[in-house]
PDB file of C-alpha atoms in Angstrom:
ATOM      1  CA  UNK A   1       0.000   0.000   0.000  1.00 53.00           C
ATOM      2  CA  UNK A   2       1.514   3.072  -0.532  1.00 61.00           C
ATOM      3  CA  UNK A   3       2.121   6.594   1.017  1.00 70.00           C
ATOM      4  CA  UNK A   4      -1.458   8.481   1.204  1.00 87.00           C
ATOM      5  CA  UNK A   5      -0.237  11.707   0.911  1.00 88.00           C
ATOM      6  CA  UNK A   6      -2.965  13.147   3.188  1.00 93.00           C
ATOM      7  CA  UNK A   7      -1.080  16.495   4.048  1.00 93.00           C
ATOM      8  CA  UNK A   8      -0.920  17.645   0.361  1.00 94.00           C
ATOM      9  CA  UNK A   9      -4.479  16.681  -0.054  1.00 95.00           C
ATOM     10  CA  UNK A  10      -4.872  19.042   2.679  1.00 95.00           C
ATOM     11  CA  UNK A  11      -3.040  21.751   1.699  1.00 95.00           C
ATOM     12  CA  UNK A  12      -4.990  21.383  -1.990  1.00 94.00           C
ATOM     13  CA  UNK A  13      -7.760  21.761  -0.218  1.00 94.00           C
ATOM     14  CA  UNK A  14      -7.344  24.723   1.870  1.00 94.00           C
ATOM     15  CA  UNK A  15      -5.979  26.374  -1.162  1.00 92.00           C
ATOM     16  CA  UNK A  16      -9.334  25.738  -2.775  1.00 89.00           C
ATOM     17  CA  UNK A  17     -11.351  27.014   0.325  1.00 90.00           C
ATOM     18  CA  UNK A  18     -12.025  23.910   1.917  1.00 92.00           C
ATOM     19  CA  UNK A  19     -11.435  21.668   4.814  1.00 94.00           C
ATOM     20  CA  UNK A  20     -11.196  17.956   5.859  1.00 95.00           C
ATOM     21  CA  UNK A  21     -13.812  17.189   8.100  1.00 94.00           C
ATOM     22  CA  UNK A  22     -12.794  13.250   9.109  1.00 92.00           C
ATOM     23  CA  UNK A  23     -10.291  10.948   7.349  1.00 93.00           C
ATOM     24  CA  UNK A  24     -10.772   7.334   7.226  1.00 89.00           C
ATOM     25  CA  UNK A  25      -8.621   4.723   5.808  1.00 90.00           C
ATOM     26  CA  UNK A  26      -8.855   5.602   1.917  1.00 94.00           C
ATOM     27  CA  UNK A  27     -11.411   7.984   2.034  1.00 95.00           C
ATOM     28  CA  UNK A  28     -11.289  11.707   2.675  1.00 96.00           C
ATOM     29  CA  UNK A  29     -14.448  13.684   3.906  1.00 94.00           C
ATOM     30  CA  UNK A  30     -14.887  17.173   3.235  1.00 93.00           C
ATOM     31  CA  UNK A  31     -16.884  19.763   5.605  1.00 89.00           C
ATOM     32  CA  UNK A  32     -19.609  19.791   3.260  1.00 82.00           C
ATOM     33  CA  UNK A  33     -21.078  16.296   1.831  1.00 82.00           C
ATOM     34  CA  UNK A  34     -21.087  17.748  -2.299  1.00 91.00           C
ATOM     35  CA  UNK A  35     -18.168  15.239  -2.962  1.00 92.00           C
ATOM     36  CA  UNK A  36     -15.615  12.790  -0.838  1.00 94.00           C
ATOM     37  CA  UNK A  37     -12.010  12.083  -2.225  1.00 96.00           C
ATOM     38  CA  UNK A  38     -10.610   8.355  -1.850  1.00 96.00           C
ATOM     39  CA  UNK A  39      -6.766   7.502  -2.487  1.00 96.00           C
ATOM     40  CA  UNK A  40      -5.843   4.907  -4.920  1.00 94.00           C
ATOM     41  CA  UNK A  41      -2.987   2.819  -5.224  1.00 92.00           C
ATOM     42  CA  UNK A  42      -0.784   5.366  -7.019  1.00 90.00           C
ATOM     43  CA  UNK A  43       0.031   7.815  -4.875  1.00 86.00           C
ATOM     44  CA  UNK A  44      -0.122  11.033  -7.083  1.00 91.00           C
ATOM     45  CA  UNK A  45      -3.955  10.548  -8.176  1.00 95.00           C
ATOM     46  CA  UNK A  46      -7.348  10.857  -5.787  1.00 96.00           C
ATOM     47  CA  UNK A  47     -10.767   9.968  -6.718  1.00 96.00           C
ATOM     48  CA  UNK A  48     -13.503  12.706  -6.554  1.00 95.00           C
ATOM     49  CA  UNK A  49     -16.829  10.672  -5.591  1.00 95.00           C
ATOM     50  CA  UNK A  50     -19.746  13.385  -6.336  1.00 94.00           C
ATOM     51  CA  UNK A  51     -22.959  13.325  -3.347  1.00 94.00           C
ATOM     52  CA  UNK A  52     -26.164  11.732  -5.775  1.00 93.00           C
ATOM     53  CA  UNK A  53     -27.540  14.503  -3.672  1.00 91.00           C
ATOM     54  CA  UNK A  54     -25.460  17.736  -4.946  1.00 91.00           C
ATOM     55  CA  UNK A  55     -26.995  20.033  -7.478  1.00 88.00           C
ATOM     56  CA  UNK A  56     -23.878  19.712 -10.120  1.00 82.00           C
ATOM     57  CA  UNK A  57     -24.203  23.222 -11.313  1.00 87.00           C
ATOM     58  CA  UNK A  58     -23.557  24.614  -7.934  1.00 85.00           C
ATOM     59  CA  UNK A  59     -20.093  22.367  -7.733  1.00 90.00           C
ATOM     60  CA  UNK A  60     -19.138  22.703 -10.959  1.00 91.00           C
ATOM     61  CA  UNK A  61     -16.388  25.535 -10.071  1.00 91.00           C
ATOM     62  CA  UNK A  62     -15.263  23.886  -6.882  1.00 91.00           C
ATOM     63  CA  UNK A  63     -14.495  20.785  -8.540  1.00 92.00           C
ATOM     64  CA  UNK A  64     -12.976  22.510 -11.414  1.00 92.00           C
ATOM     65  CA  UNK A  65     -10.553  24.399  -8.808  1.00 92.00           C
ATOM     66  CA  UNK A  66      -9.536  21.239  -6.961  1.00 92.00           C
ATOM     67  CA  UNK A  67      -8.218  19.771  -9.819  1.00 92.00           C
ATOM     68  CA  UNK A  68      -6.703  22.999 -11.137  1.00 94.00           C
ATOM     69  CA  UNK A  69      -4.840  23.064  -7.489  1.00 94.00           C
ATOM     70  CA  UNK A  70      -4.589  19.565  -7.771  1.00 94.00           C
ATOM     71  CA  UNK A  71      -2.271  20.238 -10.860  1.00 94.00           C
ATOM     72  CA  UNK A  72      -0.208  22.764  -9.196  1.00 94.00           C
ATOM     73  CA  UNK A  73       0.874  20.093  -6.939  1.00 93.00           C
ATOM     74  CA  UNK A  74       1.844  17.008  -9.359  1.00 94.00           C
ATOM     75  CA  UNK A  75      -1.604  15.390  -8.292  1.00 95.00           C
ATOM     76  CA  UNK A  76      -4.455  14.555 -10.453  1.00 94.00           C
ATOM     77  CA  UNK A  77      -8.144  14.673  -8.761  1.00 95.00           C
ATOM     78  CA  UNK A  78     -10.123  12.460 -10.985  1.00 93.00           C
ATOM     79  CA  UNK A  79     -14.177  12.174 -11.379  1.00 91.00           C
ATOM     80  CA  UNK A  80     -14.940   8.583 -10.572  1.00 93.00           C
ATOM     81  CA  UNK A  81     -18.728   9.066 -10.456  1.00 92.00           C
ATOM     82  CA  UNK A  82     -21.448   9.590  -7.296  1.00 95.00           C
ATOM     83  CA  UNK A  83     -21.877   8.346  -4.124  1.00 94.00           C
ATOM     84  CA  UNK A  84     -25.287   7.805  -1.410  1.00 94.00           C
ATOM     85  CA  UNK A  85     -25.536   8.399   2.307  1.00 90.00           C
ATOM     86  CA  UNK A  86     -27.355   6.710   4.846  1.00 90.00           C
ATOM     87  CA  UNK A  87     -27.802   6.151   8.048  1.00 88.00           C
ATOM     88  CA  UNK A  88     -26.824   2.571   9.386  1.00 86.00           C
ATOM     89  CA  UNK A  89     -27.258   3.632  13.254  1.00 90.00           C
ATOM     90  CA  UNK A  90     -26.733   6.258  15.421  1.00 87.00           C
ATOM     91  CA  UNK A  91     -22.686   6.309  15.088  1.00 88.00           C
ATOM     92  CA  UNK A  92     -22.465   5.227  11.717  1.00 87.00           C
ATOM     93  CA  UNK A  93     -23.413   5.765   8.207  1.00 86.00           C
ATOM     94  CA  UNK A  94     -23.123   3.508   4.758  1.00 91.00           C
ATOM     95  CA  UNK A  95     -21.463   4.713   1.955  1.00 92.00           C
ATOM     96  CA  UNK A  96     -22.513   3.397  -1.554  1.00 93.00           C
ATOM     97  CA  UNK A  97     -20.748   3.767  -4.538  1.00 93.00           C
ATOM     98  CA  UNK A  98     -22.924   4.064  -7.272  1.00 91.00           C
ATOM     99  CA  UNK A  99     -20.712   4.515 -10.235  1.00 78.00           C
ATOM    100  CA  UNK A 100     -20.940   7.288 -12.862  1.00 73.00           C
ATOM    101  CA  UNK A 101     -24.412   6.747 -14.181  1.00 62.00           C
ATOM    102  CA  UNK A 102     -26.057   8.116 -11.543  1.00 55.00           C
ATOM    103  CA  UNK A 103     -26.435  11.970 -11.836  1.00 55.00           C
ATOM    104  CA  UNK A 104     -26.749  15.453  -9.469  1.00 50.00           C
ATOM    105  CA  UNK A 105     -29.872  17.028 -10.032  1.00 47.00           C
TER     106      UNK A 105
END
């Protein structure tokens, strides 16, 4: 497995106006829920999962400025396609990919 390089992800992010709001294993959540980034095996590229839930138009220039800082920093932010939130219990939620045929309203 290799390095997740967690601090530059960081430091893209801040430079785009945003924060991390909880890191687990792969996956990196954001203070708002419009997308979630997940590390891959190569170390220079990150996933951009979009919310099923996000209105697309209102994220287009966010997403475009994450990869743009991305860039700036030998990384590549990639669109992998959406993502679903639910509640499992009180402490925990489920996460389900759902691929890029499902689209923001």
């Amino acid at each position: 497995m290799p390095l997740r390089p967690l601090g530059t992800v960081k430091e893209i992010l801040e430079s785009a106006g945003m924060n991390i709001s909880y890191a687990y294993e792969d996956l990196v959540f954001l203070d708002h829920n419009a997308f979630l980034l997940q590390f891959t095996d190569k170390e220079q590229e990150v996933l951009i999962h979009i919310n099923e839930e996000a209105v697309e138009d209102e994220i287009v220039q966010d997403l475009a400025l994450l990869q743009q800082q991305a860039e700036e920093n030998k990384m590549v932010f990639s669109q992998a396609g959406y993502y679903r939130l639910s509640q499992a219990d009180e402490e925990n939620i489920n996460i389900e990919f759902l691929g890029t045929e499902t689209g923001g309203k």
